[in-house]
mmCIF file of C-alpha atoms in Angstrom:
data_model
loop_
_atom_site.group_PDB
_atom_site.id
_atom_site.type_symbol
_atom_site.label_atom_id
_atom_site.label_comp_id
_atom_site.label_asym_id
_atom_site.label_seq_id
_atom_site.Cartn_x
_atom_site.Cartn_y
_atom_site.Cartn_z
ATOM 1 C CA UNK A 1 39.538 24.075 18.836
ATOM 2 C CA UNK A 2 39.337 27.313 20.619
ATOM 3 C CA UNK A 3 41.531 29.409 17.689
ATOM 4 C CA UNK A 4 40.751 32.569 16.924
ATOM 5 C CA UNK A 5 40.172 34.689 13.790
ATOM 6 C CA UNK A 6 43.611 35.647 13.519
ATOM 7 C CA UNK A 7 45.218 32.478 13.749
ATOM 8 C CA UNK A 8 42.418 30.231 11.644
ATOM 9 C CA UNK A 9 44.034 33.119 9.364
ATOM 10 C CA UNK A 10 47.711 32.608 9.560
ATOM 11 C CA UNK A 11 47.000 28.611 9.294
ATOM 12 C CA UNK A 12 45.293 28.953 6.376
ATOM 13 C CA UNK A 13 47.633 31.588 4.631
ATOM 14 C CA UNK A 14 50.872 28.836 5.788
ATOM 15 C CA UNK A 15 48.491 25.685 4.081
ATOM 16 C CA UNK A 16 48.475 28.540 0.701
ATOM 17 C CA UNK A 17 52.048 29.224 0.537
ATOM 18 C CA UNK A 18 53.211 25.830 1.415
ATOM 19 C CA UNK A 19 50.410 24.690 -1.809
ATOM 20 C CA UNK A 20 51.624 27.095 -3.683
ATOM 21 C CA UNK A 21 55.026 25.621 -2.941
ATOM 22 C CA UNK A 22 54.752 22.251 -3.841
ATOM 23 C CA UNK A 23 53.224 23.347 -6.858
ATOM 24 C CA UNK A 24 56.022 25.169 -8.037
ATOM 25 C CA UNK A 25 58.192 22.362 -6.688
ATOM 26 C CA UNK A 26 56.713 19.630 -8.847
ATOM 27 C CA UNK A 27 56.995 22.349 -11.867
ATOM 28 C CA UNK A 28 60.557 22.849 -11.078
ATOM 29 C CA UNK A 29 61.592 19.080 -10.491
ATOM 30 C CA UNK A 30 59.304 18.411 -14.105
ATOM 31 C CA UNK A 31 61.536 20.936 -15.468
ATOM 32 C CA UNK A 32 65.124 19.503 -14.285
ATOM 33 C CA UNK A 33 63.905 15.807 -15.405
ATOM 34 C CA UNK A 34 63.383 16.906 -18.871
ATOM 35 C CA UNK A 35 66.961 18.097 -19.296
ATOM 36 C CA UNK A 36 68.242 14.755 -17.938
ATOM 37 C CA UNK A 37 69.957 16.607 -15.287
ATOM 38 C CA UNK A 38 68.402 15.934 -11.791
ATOM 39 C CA UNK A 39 70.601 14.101 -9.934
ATOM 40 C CA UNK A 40 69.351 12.377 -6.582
ATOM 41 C CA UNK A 41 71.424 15.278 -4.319
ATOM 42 C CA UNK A 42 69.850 18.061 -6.668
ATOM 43 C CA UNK A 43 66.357 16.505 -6.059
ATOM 44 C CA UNK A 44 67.099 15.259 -2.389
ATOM 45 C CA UNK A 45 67.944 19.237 -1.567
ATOM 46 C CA UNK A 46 64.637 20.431 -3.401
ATOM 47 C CA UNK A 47 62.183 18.013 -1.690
ATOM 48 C CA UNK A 48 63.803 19.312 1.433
ATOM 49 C CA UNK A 49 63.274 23.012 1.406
ATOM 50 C CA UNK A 50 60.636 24.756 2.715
ATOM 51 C CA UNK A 51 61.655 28.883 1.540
ATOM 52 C CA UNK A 52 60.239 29.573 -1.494
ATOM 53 C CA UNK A 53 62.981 31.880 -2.506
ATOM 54 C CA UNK A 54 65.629 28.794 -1.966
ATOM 55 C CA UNK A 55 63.688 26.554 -4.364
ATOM 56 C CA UNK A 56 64.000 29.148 -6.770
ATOM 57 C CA UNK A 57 67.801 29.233 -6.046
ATOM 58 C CA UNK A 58 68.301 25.783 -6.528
ATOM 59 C CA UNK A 59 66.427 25.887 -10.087
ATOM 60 C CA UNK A 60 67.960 28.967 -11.123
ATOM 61 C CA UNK A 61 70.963 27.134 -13.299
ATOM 62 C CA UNK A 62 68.494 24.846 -14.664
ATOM 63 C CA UNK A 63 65.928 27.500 -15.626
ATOM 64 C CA UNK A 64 65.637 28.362 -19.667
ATOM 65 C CA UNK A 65 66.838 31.744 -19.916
ATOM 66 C CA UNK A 66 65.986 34.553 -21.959
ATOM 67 C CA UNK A 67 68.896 35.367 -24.160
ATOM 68 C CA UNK A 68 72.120 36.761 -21.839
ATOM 69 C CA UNK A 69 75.827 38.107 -22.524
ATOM 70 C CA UNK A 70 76.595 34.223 -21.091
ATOM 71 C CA UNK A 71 74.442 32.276 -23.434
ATOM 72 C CA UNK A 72 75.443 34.117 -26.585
ATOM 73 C CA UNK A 73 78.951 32.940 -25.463
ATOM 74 C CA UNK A 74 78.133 29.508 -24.883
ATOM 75 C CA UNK A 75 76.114 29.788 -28.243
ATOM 76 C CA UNK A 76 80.021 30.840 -29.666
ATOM 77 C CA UNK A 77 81.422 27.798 -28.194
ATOM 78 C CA UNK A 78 83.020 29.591 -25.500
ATOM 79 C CA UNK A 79 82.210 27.215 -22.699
ATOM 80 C CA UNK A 80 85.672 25.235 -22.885
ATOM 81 C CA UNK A 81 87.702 28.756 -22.475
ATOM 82 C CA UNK A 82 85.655 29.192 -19.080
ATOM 83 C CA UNK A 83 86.388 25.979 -18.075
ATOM 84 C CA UNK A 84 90.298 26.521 -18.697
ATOM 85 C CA UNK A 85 90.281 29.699 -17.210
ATOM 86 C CA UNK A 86 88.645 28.333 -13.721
ATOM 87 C CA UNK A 87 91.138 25.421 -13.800
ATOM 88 C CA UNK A 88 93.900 26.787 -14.647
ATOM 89 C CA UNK A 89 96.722 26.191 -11.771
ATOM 90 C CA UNK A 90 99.747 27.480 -13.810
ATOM 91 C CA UNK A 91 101.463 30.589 -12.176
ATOM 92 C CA UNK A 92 102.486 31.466 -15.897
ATOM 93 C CA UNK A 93 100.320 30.663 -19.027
ATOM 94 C CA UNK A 94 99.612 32.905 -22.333
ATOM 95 C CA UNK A 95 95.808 33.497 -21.771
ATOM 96 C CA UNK A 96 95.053 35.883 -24.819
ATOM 97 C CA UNK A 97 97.324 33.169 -26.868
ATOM 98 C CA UNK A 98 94.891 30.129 -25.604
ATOM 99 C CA UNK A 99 92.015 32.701 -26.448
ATOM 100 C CA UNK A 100 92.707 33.330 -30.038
ATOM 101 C CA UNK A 101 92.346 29.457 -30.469
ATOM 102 C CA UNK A 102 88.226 30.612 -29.781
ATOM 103 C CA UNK A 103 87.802 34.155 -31.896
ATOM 104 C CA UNK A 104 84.426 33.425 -33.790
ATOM 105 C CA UNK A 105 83.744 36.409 -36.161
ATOM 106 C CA UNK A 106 80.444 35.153 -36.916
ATOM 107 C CA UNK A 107 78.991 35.028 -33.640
ATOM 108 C CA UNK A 108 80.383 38.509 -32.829
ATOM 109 C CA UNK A 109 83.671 37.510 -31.190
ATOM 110 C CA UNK A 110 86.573 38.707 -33.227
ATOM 111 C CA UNK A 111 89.313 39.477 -31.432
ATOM 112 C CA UNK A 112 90.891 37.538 -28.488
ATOM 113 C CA UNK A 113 89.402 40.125 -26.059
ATOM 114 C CA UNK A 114 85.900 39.629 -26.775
ATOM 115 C CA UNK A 115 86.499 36.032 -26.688
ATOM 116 C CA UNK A 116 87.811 36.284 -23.448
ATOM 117 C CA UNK A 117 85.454 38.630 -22.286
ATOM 118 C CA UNK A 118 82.612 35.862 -23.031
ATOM 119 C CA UNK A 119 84.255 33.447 -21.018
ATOM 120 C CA UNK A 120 84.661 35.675 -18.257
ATOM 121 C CA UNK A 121 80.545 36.706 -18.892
ATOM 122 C CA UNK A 122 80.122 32.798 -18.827
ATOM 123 C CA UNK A 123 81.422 32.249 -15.172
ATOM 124 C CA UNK A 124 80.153 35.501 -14.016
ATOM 125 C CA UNK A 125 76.698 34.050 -14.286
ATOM 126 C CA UNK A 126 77.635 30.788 -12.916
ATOM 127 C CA UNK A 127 78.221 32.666 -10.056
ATOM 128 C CA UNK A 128 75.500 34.251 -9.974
ATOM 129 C CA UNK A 129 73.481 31.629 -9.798
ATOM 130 C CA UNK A 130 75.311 29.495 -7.056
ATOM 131 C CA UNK A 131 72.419 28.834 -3.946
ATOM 132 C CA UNK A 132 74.697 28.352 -1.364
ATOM 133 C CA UNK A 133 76.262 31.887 -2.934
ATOM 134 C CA UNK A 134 73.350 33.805 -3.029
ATOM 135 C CA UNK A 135 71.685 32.550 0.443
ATOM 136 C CA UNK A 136 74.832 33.577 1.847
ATOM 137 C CA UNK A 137 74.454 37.264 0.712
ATOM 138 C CA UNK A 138 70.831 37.355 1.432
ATOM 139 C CA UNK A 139 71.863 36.589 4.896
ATOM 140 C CA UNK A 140 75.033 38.823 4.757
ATOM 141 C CA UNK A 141 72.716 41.695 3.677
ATOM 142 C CA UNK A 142 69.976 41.282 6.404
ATOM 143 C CA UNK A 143 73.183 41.592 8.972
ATOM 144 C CA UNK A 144 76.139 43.929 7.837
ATOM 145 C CA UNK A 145 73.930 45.767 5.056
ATOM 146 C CA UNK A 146 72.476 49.440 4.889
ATOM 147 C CA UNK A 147 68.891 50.531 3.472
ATOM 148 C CA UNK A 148 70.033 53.768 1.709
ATOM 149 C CA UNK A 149 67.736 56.387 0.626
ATOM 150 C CA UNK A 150 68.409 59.982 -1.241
ATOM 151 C CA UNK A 151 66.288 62.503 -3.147
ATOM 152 C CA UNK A 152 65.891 62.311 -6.984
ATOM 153 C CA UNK A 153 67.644 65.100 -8.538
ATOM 154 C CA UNK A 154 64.163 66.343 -9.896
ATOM 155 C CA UNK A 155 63.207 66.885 -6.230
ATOM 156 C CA UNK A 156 66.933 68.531 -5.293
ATOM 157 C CA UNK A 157 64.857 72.067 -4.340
ATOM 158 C CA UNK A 158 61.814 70.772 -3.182
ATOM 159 C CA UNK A 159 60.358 70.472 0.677
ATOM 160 C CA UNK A 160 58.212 66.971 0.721
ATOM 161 C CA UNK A 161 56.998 65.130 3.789
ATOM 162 C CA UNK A 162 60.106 63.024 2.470
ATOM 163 C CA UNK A 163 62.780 65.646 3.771
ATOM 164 C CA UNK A 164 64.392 63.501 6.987
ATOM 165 C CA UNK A 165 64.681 60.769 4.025
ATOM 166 C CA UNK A 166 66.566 63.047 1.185
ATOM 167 C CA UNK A 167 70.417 61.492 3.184
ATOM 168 C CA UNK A 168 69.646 58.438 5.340
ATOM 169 C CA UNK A 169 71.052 55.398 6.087
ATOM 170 C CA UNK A 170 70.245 52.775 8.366
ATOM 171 C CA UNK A 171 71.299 48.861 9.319
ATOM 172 C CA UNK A 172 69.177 47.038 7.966
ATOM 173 C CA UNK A 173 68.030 44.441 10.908
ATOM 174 C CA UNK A 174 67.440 48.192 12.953
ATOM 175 C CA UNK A 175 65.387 49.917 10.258
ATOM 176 C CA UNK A 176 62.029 50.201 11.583
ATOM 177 C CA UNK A 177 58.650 49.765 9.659
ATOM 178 C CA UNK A 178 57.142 52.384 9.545
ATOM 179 C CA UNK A 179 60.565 54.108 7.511
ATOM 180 C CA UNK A 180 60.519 51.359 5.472
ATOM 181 C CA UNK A 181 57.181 52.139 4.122
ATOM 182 C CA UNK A 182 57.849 55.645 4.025
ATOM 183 C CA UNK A 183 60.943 55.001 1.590
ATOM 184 C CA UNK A 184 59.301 52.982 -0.381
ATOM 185 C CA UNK A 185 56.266 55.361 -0.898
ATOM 186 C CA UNK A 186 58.843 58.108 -1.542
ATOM 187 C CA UNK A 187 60.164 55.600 -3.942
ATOM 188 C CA UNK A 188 56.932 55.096 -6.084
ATOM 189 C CA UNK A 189 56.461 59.477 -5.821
ATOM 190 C CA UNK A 190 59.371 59.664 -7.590
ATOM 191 C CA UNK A 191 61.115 61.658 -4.934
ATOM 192 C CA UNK A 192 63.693 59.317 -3.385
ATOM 193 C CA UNK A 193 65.879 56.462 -4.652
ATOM 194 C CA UNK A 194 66.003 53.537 -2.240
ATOM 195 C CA UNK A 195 68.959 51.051 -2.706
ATOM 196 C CA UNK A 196 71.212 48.458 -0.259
ATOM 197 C CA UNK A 197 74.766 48.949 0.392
ATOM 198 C CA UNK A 198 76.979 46.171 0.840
ATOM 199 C CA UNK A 199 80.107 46.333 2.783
ATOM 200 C CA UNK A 200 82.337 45.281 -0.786
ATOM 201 C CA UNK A 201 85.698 44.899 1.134
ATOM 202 C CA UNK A 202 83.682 41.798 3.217
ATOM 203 C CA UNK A 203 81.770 40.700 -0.041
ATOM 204 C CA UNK A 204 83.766 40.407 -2.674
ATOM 205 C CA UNK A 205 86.941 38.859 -0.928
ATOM 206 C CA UNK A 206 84.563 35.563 0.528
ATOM 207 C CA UNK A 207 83.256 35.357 -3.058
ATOM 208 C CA UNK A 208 86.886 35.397 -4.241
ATOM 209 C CA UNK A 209 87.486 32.712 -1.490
ATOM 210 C CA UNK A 210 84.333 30.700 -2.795
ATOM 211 C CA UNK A 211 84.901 30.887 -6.336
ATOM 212 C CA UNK A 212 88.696 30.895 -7.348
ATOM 213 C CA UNK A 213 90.316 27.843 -6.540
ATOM 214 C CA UNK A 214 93.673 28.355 -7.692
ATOM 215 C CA UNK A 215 94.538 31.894 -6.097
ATOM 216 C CA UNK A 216 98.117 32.261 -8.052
ATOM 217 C CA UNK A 217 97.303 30.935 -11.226
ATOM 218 C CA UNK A 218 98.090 33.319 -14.224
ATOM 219 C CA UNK A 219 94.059 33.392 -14.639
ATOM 220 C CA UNK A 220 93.698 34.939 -10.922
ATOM 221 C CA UNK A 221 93.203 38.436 -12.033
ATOM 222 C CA UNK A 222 90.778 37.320 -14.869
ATOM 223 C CA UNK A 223 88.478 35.548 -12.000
ATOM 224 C CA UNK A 224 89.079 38.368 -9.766
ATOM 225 C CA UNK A 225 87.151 40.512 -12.580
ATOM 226 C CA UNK A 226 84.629 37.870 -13.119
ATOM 227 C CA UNK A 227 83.839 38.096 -9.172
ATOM 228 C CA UNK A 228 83.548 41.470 -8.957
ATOM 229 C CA UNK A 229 81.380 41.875 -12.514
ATOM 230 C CA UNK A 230 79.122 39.119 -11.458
ATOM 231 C CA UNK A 231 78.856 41.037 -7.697
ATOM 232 C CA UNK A 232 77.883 44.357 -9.163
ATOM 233 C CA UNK A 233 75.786 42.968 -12.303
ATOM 234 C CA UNK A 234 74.092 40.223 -11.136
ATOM 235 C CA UNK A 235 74.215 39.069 -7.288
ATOM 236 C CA UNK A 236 73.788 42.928 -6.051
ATOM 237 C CA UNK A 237 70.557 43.715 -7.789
ATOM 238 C CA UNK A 238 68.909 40.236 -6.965
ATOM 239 C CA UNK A 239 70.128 40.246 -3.518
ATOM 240 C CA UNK A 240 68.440 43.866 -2.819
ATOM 241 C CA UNK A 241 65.267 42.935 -4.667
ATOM 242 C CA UNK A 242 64.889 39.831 -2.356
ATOM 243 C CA UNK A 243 65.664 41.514 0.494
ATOM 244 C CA UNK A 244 63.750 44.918 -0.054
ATOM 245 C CA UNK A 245 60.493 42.578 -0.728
ATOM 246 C CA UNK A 246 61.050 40.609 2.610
ATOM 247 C CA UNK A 247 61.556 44.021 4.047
ATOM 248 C CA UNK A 248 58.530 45.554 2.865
ATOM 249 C CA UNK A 249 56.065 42.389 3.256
ATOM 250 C CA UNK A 250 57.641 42.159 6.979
ATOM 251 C CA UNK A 251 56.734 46.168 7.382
ATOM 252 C CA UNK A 252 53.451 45.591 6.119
ATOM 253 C CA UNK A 253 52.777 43.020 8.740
ATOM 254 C CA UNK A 254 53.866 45.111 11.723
ATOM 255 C CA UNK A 255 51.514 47.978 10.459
ATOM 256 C CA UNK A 256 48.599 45.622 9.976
ATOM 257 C CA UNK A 257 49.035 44.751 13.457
ATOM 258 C CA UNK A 258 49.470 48.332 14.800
ATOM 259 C CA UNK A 259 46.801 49.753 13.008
ATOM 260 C CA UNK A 260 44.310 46.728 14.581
ATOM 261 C CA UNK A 261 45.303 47.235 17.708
ATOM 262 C CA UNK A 262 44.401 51.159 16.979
ATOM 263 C CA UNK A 263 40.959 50.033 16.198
ATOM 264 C CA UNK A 264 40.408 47.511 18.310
ATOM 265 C CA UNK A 265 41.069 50.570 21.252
ATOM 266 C CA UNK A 266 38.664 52.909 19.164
ATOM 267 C CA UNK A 267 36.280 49.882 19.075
ATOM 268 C CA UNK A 268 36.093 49.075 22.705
ATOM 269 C CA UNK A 269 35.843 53.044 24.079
ATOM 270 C CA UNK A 270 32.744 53.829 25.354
ATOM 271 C CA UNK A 271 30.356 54.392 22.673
ATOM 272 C CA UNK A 272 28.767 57.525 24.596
ATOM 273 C CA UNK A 273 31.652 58.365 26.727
ATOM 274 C CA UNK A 274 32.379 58.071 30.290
ATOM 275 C CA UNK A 275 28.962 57.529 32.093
ATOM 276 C CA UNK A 276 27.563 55.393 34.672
ATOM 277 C CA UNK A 277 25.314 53.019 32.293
ATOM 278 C CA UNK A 278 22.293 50.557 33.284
ATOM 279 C CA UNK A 279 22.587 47.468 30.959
ATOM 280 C CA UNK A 280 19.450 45.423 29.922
ATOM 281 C CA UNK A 281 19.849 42.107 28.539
ATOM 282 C CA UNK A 282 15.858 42.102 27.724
ATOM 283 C CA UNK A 283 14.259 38.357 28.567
ATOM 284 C CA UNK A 284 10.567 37.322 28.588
ATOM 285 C CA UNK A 285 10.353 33.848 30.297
ATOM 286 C CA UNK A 286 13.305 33.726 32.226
ATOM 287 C CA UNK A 287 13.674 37.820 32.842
ATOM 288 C CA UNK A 288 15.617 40.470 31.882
ATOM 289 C CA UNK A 289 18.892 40.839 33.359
ATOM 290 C CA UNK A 290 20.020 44.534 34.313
ATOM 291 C CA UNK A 291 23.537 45.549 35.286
ATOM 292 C CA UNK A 292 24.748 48.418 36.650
ATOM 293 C CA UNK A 293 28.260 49.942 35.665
ATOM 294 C CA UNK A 294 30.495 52.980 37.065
ATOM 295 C CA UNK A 295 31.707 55.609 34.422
ATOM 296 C CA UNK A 296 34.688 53.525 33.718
ATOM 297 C CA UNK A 297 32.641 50.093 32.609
ATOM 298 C CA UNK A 298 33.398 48.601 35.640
ATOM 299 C CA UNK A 299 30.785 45.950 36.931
ATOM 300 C CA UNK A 300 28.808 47.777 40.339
ATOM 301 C CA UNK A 301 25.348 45.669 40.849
ATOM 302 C CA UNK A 302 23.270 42.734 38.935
ATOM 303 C CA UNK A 303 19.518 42.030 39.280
ATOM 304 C CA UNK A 304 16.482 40.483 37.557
ATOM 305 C CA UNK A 305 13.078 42.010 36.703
ATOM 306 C CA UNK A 306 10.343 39.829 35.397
ATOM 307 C CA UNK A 307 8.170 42.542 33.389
ATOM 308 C CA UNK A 308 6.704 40.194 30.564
ATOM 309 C CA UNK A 309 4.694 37.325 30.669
ATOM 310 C CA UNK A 310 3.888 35.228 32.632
ATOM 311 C CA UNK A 311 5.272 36.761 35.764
ATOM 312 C CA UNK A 312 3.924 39.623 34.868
ATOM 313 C CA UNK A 313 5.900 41.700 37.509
ATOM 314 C CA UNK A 314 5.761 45.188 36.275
ATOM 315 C CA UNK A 315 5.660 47.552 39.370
ATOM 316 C CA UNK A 316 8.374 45.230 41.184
ATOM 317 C CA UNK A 317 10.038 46.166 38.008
ATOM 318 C CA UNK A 318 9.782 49.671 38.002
ATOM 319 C CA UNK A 319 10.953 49.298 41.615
ATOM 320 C CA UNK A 320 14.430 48.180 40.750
ATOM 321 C CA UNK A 321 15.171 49.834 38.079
ATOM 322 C CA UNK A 322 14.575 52.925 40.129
ATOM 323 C CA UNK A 323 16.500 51.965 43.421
ATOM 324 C CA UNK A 324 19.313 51.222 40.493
ATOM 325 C CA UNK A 325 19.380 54.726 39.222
ATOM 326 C CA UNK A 326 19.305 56.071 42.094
ATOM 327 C CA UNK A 327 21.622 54.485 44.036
ATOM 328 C CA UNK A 328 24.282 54.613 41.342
ATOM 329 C CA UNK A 329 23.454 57.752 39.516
ATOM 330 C CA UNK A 330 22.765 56.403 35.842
ATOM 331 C CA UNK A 331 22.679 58.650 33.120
ATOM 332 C CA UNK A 332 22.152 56.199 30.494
ATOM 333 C CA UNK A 333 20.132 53.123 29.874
ATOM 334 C CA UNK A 334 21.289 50.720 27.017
#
């Protein structure tokens, strides 16, 4: 229907990812069923999307997970103590008290700080893995955050082709492409760390707002802790991993099409340079066509000659092509 290279391209790479998407959706929703906990909103919300990295949001609490600070907690039986803590609405309450009730020397809690502490680790992953959470601060990170990039200390002395990169920072919805790529090659050299920055005074007080319902309970600064260990330990380094890989495959794009449109201008120069050119389209029956262009490729004069069989018109021939020449001063014949 008329498409191009380029786009039969695109369409087909959509039709792969969208594939490769239902794949993993089926997987996922497979998954879910077996622990008997897809519910028809859970299910309703992954038919739905269409982001790759949102289905894996969504299936993030459900996934089996490698062992974690949270699920040796929940392995000590911790899970109620979490619960209390995030429900808790009293403005006075004896929280190391209520946590001595869960001390489990076997499982390497002992003390009413370390069973605390678990608790805390328990929510701090719940948080973590909250969609709605973490779609916000990809978002949040594509707006207010910075791309930040700084020499390795093994590099401190050296000169590189790196040097305008060894103290920048930039937006990053303004960073342009062709940086990008730069800081991530000085990445891989070993010569610069690359790493967001999130504005924290913005972050953690809306994760505060999302995640502790009861803002003057006695538990308050516990949950405060939570939010802020979860931010740095958790949320931060996915966030910047999801958004440095969007980043780079985005970059990578831009120089694809930069770089064709490079070569599609080194393709179309004149092969031989400026020169006024006569152009044979050679023809036996029905002639061959000659055209006559000015140094810039621009069309001058068109005629037939019938050389060949069975017009047989060879001196006419010569004729034209002669007159041609003349007239428009060719230097070349292709």
């Amino acid at each position: 229907g008329n498409l191009d290279e380029t786009q039969i391209r695109n369409i087909d790479k959509k039709f792969r990812y969208y594939l490769d998407l239902d794949k993993r959706r089926k997987t996922i929703l497979d998954s879910i069923k077996s622990q008997g906990k897809l519910t028809p909103e859970l299910e309703a919300k992954l038919c739905q999307t269409l982001n790759k990295t949102e289905l894996e949001d969504l299936y993030l609490p459900y996934k089996p997970k490698r062992t974690t600070r949270a699920s040796k907690a929940r392995d000590a039986g911790l899970e109620p103590l979490a619960r209390w803590l995030l429900t808790l609405q009293k403005e006075a309450a004896d929280i190391p008290a209520k946590a001595s009730n869960y001390v489990n020397e076997e499982k390497g809690f002992g003390t009413p700080e370390k069973a605390l502490q678990g608790a805390c680790d328990i929510l701090a992953e719940e948080l973590s893995t909250d969609a709605e959470i973490r779609k916000w601060l990809r978002e949040f990170a594509t707006k207010r955050g910075d791309l930040v990039s700084s020499r390795r200390q093994a590099c401190a002395e050296d000169k590189t082709k790196f040097q305008m990169y060894y103290d920048f920072r930039e937006n990053v919805g303004r960073v342009v492409s062709h940086r990008i790529l730069a800081m991530l090659r000085g990445e891989r050299e070993k010569v610069l760390n690359v790493k967001l920055d999130l504005p924290e005074d913005t972050v953690l007080p809306y994760l505060e707002s999302r995640f502790i319902r009861y803002p003057h309970s006695a538990a308050a600064g516990n949950l405060k802790k939570v939010v802020r260990d979860s931010y740095l330990r958790l949320l931060l380094p996915a966030t910047e991993t999801e958004v440095r890989r969007e980043l780079r495959e985005t970059a990578e794009q831009e120089a694809f099409e930069v770089f064709a449109a490079n070569l599609r201008e080194l393709l179309l120069a004149p092969a031989a340079g400026h020169k006024p050119v006569l152009s044979i389209d050679p023809g036996f029956r029905t002639g061959c066509k000659v055209v006559a262009l000015d140094r810039t490729g621009c069309f001058l004069e068109h005629q037939a000659i019938y050389p060949h069989p069975p017009q047989n018109e060879i001196q006419e021939a010569e004729k034209i092509l002669l007159e041609m020449i003349e007239k428009h001063g060719i230097e070349l014949i292709a």
